Tab-separated table of C-alpha atoms in Angstrom:
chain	number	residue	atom	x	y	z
A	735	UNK	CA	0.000	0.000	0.000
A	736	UNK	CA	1.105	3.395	-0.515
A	737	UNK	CA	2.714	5.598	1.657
A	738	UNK	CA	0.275	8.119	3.836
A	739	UNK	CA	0.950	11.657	4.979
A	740	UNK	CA	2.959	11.347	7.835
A	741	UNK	CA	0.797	13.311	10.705
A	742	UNK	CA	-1.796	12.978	12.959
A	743	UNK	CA	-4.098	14.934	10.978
A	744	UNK	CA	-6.155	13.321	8.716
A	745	UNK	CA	-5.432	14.137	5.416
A	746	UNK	CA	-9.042	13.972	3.209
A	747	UNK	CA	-8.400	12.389	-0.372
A	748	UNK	CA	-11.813	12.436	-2.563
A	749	UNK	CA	-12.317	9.944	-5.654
A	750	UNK	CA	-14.188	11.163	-8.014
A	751	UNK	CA	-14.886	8.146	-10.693
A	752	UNK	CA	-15.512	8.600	-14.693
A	753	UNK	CA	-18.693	7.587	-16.316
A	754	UNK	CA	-19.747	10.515	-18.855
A	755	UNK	CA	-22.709	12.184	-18.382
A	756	UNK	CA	-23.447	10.282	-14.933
A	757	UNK	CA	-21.162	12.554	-12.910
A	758	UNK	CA	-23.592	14.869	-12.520
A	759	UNK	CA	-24.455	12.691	-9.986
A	760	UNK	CA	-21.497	13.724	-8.325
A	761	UNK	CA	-22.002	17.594	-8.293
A	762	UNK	CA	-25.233	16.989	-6.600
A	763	UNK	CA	-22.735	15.141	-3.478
A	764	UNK	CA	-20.705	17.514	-3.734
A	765	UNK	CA	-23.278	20.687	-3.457
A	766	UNK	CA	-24.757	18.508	-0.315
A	767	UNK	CA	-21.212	18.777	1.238
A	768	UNK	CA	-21.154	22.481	0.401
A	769	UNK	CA	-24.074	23.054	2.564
A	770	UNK	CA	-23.063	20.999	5.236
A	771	UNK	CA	-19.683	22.937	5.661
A	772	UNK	CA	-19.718	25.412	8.559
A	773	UNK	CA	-17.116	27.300	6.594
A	774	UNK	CA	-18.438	27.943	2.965
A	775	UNK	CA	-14.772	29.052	1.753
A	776	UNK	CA	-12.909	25.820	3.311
A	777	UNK	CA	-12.122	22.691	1.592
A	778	UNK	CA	-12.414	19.896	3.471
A	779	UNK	CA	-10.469	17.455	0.409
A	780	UNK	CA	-6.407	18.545	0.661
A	781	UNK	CA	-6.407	15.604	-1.940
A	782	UNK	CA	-8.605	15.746	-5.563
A	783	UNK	CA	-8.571	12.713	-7.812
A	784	UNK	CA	-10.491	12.561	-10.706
A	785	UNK	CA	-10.887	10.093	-14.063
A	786	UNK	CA	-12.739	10.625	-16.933
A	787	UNK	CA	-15.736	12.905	-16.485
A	788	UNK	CA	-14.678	12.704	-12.689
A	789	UNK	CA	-11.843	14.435	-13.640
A	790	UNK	CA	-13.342	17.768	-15.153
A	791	UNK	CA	-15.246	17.568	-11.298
A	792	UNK	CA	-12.119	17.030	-9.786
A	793	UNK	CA	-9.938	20.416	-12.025
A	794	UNK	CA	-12.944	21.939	-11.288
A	795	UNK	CA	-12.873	21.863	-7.516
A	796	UNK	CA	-9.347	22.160	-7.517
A	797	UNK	CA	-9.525	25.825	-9.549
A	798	UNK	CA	-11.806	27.059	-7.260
A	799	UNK	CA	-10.155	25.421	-3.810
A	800	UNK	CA	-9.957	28.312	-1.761
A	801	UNK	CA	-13.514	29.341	-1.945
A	802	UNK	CA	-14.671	25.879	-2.000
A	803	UNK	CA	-18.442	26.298	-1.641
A	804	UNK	CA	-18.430	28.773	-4.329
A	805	UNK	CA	-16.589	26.412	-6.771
A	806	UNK	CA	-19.300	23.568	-6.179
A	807	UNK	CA	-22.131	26.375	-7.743
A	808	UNK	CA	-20.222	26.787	-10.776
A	809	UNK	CA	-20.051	23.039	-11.164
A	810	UNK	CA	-23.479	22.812	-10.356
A	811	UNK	CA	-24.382	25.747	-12.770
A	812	UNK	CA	-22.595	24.077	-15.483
A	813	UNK	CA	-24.122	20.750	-15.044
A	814	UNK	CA	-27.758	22.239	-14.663
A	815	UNK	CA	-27.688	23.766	-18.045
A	816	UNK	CA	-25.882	21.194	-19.984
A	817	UNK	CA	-26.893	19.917	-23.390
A	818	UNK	CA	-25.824	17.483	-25.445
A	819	UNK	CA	-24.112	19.909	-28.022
A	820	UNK	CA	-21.993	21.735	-25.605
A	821	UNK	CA	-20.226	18.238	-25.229
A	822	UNK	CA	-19.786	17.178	-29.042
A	823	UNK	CA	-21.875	17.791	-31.976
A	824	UNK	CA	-25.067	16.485	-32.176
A	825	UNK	CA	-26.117	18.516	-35.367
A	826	UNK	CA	-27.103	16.828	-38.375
A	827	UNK	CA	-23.747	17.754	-40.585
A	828	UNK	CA	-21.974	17.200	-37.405
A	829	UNK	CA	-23.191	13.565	-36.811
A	830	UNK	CA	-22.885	12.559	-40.729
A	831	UNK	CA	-19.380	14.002	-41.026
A	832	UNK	CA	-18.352	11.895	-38.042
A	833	UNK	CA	-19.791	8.866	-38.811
A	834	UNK	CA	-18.797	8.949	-42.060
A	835	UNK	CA	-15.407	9.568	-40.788
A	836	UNK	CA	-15.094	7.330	-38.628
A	837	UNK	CA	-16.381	4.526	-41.263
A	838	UNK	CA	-13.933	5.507	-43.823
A	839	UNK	CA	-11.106	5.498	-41.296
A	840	UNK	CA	-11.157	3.175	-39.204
A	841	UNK	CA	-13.278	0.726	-41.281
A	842	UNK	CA	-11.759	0.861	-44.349
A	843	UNK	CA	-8.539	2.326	-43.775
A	844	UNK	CA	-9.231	5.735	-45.617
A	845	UNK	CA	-7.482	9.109	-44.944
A	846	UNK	CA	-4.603	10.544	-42.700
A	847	UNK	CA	-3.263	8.922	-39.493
A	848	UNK	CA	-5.336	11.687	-37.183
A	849	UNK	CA	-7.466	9.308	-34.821
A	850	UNK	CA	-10.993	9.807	-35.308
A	851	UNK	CA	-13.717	8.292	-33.462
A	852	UNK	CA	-17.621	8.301	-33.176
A	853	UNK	CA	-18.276	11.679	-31.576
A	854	UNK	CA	-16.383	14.870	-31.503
A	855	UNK	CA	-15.856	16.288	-28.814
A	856	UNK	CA	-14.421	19.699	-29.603
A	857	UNK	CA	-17.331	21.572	-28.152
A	858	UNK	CA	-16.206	20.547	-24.956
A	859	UNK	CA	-12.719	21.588	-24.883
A	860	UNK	CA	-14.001	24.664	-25.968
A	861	UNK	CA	-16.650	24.740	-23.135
A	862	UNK	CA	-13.857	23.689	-20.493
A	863	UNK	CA	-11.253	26.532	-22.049
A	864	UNK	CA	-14.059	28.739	-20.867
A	865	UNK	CA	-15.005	27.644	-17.456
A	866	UNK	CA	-11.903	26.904	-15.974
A	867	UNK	CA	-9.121	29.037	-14.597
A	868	UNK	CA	-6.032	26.705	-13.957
A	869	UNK	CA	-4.006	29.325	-11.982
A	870	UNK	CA	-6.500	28.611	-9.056
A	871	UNK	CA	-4.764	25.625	-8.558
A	872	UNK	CA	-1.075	26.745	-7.953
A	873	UNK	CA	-3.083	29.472	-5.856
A	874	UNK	CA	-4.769	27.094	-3.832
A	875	UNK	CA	-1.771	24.979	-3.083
A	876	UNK	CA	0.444	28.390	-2.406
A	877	UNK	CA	-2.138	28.882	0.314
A	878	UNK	CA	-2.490	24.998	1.677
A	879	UNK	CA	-5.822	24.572	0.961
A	880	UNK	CA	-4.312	21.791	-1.612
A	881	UNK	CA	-2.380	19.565	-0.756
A	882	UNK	CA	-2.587	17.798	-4.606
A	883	UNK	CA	-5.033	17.487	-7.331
A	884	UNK	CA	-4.392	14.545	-10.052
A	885	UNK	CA	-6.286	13.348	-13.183
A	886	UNK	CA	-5.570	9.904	-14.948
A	887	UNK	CA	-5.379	8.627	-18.364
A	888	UNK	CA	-4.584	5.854	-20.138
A	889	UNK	CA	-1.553	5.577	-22.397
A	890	UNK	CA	-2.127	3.521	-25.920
A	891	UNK	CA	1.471	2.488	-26.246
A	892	UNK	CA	2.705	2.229	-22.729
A	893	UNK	CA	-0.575	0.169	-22.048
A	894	UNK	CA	-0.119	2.311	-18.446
A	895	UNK	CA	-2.283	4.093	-16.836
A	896	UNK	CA	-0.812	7.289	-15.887
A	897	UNK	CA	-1.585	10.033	-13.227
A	898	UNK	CA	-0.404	13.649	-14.167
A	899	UNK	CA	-1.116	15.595	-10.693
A	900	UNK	CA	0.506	19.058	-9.614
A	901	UNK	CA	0.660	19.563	-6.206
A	902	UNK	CA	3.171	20.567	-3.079
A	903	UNK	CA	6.741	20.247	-4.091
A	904	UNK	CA	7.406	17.235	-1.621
A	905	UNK	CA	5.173	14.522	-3.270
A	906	UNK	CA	7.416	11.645	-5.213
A	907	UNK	CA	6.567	9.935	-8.522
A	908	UNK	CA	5.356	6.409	-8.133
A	909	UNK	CA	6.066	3.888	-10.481
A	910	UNK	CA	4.075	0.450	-9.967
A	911	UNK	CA	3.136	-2.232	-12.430
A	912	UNK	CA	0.657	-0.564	-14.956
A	913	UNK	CA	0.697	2.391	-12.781
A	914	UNK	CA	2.636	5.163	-12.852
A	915	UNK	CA	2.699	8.894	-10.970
A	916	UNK	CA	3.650	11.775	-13.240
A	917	UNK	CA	4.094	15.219	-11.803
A	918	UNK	CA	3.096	18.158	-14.086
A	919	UNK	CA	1.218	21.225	-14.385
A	920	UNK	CA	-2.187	20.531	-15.482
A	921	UNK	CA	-4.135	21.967	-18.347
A	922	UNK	CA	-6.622	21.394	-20.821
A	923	UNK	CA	-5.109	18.333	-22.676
A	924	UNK	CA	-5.009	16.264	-19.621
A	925	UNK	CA	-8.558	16.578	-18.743
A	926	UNK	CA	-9.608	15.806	-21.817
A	927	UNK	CA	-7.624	12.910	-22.571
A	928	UNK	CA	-9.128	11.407	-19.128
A	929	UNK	CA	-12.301	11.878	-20.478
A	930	UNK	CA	-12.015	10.263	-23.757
A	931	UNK	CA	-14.099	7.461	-23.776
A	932	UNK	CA	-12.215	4.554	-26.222
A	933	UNK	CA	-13.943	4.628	-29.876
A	934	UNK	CA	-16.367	7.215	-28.807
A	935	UNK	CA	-14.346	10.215	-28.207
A	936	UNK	CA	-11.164	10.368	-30.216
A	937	UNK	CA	-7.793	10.314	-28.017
A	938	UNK	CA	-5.645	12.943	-26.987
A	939	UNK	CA	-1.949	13.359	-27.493
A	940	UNK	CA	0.649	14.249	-24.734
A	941	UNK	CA	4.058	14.751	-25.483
A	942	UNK	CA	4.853	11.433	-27.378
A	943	UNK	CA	1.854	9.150	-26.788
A	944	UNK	CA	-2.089	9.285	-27.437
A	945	UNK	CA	-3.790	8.980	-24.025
A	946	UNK	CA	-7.460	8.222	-23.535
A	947	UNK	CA	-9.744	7.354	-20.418
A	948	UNK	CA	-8.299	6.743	-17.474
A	949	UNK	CA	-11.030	4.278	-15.966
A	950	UNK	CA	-9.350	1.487	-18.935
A	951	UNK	CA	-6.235	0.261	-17.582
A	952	UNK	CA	-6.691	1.704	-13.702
A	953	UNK	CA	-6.953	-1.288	-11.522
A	954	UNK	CA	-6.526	0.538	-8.436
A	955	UNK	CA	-8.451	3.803	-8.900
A	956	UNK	CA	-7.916	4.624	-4.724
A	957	UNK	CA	-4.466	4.376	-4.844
A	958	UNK	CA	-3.504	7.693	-6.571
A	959	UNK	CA	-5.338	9.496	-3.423
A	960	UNK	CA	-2.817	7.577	-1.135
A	961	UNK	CA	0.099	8.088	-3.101
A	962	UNK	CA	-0.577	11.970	-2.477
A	963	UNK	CA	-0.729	11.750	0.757
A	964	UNK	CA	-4.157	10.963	1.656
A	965	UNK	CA	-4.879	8.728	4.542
A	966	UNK	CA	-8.912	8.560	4.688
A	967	UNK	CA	-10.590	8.921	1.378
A	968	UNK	CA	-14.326	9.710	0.304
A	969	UNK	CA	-15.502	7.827	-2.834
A	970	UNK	CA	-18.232	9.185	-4.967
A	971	UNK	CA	-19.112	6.563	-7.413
A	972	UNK	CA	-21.903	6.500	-10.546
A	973	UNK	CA	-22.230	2.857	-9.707
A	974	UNK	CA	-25.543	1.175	-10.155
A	975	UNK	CA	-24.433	-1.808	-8.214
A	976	UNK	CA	-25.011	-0.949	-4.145
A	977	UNK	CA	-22.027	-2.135	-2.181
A	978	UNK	CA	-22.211	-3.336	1.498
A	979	UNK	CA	-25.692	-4.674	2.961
A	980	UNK	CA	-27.624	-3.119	0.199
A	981	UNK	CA	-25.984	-4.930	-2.022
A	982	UNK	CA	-28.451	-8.228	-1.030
A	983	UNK	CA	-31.111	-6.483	-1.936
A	984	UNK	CA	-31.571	-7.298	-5.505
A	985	UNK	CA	-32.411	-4.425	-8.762
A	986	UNK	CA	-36.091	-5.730	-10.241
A	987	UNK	CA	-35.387	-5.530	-14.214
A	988	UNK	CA	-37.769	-5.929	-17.054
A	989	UNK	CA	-37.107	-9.499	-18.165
A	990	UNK	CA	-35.431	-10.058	-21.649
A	991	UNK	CA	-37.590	-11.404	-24.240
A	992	UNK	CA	-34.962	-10.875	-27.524
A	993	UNK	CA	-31.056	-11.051	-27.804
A	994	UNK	CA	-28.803	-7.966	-26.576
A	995	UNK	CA	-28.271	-5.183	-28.589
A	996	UNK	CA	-25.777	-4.060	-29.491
A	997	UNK	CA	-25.815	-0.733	-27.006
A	998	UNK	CA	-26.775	-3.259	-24.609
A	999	UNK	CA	-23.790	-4.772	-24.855
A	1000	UNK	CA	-21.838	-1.433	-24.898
A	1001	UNK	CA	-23.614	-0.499	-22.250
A	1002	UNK	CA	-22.618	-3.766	-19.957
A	1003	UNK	CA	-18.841	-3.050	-21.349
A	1004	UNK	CA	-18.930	0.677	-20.259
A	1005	UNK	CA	-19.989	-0.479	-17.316
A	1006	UNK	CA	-16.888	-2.745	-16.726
A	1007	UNK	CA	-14.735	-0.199	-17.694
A	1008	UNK	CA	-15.483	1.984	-15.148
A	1009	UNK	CA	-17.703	0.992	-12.392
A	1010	UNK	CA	-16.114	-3.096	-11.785
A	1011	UNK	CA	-12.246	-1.523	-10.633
A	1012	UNK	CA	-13.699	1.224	-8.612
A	1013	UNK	CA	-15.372	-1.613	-6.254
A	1014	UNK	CA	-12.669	-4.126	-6.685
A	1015	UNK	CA	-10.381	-1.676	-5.077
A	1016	UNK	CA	-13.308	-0.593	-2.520
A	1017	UNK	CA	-12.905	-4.241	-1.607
A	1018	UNK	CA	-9.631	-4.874	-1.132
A	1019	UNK	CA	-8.734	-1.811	0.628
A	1020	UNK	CA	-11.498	-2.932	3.404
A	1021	UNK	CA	-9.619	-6.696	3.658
A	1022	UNK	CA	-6.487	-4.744	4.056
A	1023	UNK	CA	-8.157	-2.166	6.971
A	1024	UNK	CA	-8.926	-5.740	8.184
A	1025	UNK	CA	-6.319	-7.414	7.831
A	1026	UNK	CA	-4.503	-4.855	9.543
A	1027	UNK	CA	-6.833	-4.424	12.280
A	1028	UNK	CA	-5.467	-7.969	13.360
A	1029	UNK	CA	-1.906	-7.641	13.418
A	1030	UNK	CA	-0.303	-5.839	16.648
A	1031	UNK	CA	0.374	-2.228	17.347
A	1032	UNK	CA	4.087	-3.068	17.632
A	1033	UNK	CA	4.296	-4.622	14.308
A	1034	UNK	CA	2.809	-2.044	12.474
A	1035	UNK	CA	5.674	0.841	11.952
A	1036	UNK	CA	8.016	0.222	9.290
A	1037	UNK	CA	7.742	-1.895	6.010
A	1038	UNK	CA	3.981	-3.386	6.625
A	1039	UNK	CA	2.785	-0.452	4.698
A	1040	UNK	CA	-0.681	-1.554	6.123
A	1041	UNK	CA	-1.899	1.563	7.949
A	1042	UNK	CA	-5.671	1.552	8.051
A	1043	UNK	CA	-7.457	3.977	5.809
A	1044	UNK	CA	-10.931	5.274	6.495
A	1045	UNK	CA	-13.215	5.098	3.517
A	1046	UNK	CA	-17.060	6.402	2.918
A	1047	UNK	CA	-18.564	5.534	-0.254
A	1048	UNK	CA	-21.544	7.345	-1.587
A	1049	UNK	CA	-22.986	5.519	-4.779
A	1050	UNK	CA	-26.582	6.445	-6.495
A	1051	UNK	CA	-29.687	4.294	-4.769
A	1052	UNK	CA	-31.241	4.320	-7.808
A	1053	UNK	CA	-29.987	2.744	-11.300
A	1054	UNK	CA	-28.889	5.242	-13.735
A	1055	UNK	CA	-29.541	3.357	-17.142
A	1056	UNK	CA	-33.225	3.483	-16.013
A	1057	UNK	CA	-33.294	7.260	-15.211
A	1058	UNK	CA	-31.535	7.684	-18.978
A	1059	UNK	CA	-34.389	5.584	-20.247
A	1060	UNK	CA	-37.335	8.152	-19.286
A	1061	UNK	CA	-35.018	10.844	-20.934
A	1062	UNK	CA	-34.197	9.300	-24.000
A	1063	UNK	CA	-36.551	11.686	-26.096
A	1064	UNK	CA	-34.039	14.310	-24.993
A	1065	UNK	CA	-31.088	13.390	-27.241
A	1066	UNK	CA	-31.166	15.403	-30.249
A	1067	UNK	CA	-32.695	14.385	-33.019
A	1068	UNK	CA	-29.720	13.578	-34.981
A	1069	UNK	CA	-28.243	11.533	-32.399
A	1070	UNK	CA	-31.437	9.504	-31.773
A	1071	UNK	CA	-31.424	8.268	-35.676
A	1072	UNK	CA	-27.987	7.881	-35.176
A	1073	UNK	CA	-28.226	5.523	-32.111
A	1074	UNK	CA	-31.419	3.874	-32.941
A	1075	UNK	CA	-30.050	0.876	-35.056
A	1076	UNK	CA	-27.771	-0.219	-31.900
A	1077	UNK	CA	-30.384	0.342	-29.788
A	1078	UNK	CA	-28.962	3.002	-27.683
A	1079	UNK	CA	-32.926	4.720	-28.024
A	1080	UNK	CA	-34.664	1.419	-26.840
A	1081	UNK	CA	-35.284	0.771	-22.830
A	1082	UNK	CA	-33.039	-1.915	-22.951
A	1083	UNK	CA	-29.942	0.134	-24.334
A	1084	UNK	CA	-30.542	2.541	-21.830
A	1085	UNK	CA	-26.803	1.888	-20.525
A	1086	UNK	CA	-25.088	4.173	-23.450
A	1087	UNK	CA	-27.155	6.504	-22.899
A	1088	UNK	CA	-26.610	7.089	-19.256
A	1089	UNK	CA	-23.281	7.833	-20.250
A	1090	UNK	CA	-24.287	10.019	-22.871
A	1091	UNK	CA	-27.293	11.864	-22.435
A	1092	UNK	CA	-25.882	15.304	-21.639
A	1093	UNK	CA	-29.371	16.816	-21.328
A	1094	UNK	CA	-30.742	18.978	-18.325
A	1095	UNK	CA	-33.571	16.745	-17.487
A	1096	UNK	CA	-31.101	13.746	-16.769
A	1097	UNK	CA	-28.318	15.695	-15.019
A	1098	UNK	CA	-30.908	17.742	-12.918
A	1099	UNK	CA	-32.620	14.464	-12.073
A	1100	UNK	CA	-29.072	13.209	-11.345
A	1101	UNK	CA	-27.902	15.885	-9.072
A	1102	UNK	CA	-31.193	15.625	-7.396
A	1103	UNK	CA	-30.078	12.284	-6.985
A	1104	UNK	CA	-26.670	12.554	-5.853
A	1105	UNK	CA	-28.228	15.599	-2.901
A	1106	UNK	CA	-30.380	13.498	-1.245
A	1107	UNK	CA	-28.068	10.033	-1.516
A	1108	UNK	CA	-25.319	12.258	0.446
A	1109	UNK	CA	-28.156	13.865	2.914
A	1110	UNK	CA	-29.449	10.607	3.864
A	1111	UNK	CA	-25.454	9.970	4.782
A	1112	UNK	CA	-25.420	13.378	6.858
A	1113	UNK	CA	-24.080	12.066	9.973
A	1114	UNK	CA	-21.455	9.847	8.528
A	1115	UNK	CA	-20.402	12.635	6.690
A	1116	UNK	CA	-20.008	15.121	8.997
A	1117	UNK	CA	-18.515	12.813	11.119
A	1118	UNK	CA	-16.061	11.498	8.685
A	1119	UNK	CA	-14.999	15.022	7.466
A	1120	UNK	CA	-14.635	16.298	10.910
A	1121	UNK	CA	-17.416	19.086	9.568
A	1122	UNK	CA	-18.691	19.432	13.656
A	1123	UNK	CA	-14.864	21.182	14.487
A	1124	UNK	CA	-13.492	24.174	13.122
A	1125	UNK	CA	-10.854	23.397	10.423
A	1126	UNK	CA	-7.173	23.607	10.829
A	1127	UNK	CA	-5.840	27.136	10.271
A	1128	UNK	CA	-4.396	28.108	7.157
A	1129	UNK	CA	-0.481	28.185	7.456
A	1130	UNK	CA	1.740	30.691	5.978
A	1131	UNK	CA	1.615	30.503	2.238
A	1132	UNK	CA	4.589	28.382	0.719
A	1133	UNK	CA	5.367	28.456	-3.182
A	1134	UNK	CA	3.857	25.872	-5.164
């Protein structure tokens, strides 16, 4: 296990998982949080991670860390009046060039070596060259109300998944199998080559390699929040599989009278992607906090590496493919013809779409969602973020 901030005060890391237009869900956490905090300008997470869509939440909170509360609006604001085309084009010419694009090249081999996929997604780097003011984060960390703030994406040659964070001078690289720790100064490209979901969106280059969602190759998605130095972490997942007790009680599904389609089958492989490591790692860090809870005091210090780490995990109560399928009508036109011969429009291929659907009604109903899954959690979270004592004084700023 990775090595923890060495002090006695806890050190907040928060995990902010991909999964496309479903992390609206995590805004509406997030804006539950902001209400609970007796001081609206502190941020209770020294530690940000963020993949894929999680990772625009993640920069997002990180730009705006020293007036935390204020930060969680604009995300809010942003995610209330989303639409589809301020994410990629969903016009008519748009959707036929693309397609036809993408046919032609990656089909049949036609045209340049420029990787193209289903969707373009150039609206949104020109929505999140708007929104976002990277300075805030060497600001925030100047100040020590950041301790780090890290993205990851997935490298197509190195096969590795690889965290770019910028933080305090005194946090190492890591290099595991897989797995690596880059420090850098993050900008634009990095957020959106975390959020470029394989085939759909088209990858990003960095330096020397094309990079694309993080959630593809990263097994251990709690493990960047350690490495920084966290040493209790809050995960906000867009699972729609409960974990713990509620897990037993089981999801009643329309049964299937006809073979998968074939968004049916994306959906279920989305879903691998980026929900199935996410709760693997929930897993295993809970049978190390127990396997350490069994091994003496005396033998802990040195070389164990199994220090117990506090985690809280807040993950929708309802399934999201089945709150995409009642706002399915809201895809544009253009997109619905589009995604109608997989199936993506049908009840059944609901599971695209709930990565997808980029509408108001869905990420309104979402954030609704996420508000009242984190209020229902009020005491564990004010518990677990200390929110019922006054925070620990800002230090004397220190260059970033």
């Amino acid at each position: 296990m990775p090595h923890t901030a060495s002090t006695n005060q806890p050190v907040t890391g928060l995990i902010l998982s991909g999964g496309g237009a479903r992390a609206a869900y995590q805004v509406g956490v997030l804006a539950a949080i902001a209400d609970l905090l007796p001081n609206a300008a502190h941020n209770p997470f020294p530690v940000i991670v963020g993949t894929s869509a999680g990772a625009i939440n993640a920069v997002g909170l990180a730009c705006g860390a020293l007036h935390f509360t204020e930060a969680v609006h604009r995300l809010t604001s942003v995610w209330q009046g989303f639409h589809t085309r301020h994410v990629y084009r969903s016009d008519w010419p748009g959707v036929l060039r693309q397609a036809s694009r993408f046919i032609g090249h990656s089909l049949l081999g036609l045209g340049g070596s420029v990787p193209v996929a289903l969707l373009d997604s150039a609206p949104l780097a020109k929505l999140l060259a708007r929104e976002l003011d990277f300075t805030g984060i060497s600001a925030a960390v100047r100040h020590r109300q950041l301790r780090a703030v890290a993205v990851t994406a997935f490298g197509y040659e190195s096969g590795q998944a690889v965290t770019f964070y910028q933080g305090r001078g005194n946090i190492d690289p890591w290099f595991r199998h897989r797995r690596v720790g880059v420090p850098t100064r993050l900008a634009l490209e990095h957020l959106l080559a975390s959020a470029a979901i394989p085939l759909i969106f088209p990858p990003v280059k960095i330096n020397r390699e094309y990079f694309g969602d993080g959630a593809v190759r990263q097994s251990a998605p709690i493990s960047p929040a350690l490495h920084l130095g966290a040493n209790r972490v809050l995960v906000v997942g867009v699972s729609d599989n409960p974990i713990g007790a509620e897990a037993q009680v089981p999801v009643v599904r329309p049964k299937a009278s006809h073979p998968p389609s074939l968004a049916q089958i994306s959906g279920h492989m989305l879903n691998s992607t980026f929900v199935d490591n996410l709760e693997s790692d929930i897993e295993m860090l809970e049978r190390l906090n127990q396997m350490s809870s069994l091994i003496p005091a005396e033998r802990h210090p040195r070389g164990l590496g199994l220090k117990p780490v506090d985690v809280l995990v807040i993950s929708p109560s309802q399934p999201l493919d089945l709150i995409a399928a009642r706002h399915r009508r809201e895809m544009p036109r253009a997109l619905r013809l589009f995604l109608r011969g997989p199936g993506a429009t049908k009840a059944s291929g609901a599971g695209v779409l709930s990565y997808l659907l980029f509408e108001p009604g869905y990420c309104n109903e979402l954030i609704e969602l996420g508000y009242q899954d984190a209020m229902a959690q009020k005491a564990r979270l004010i518990e677990f973020l200390s929110l019922d004592r006054p925070p620990v004084p800002v230090g004397v700023p220190v260059p970033a």
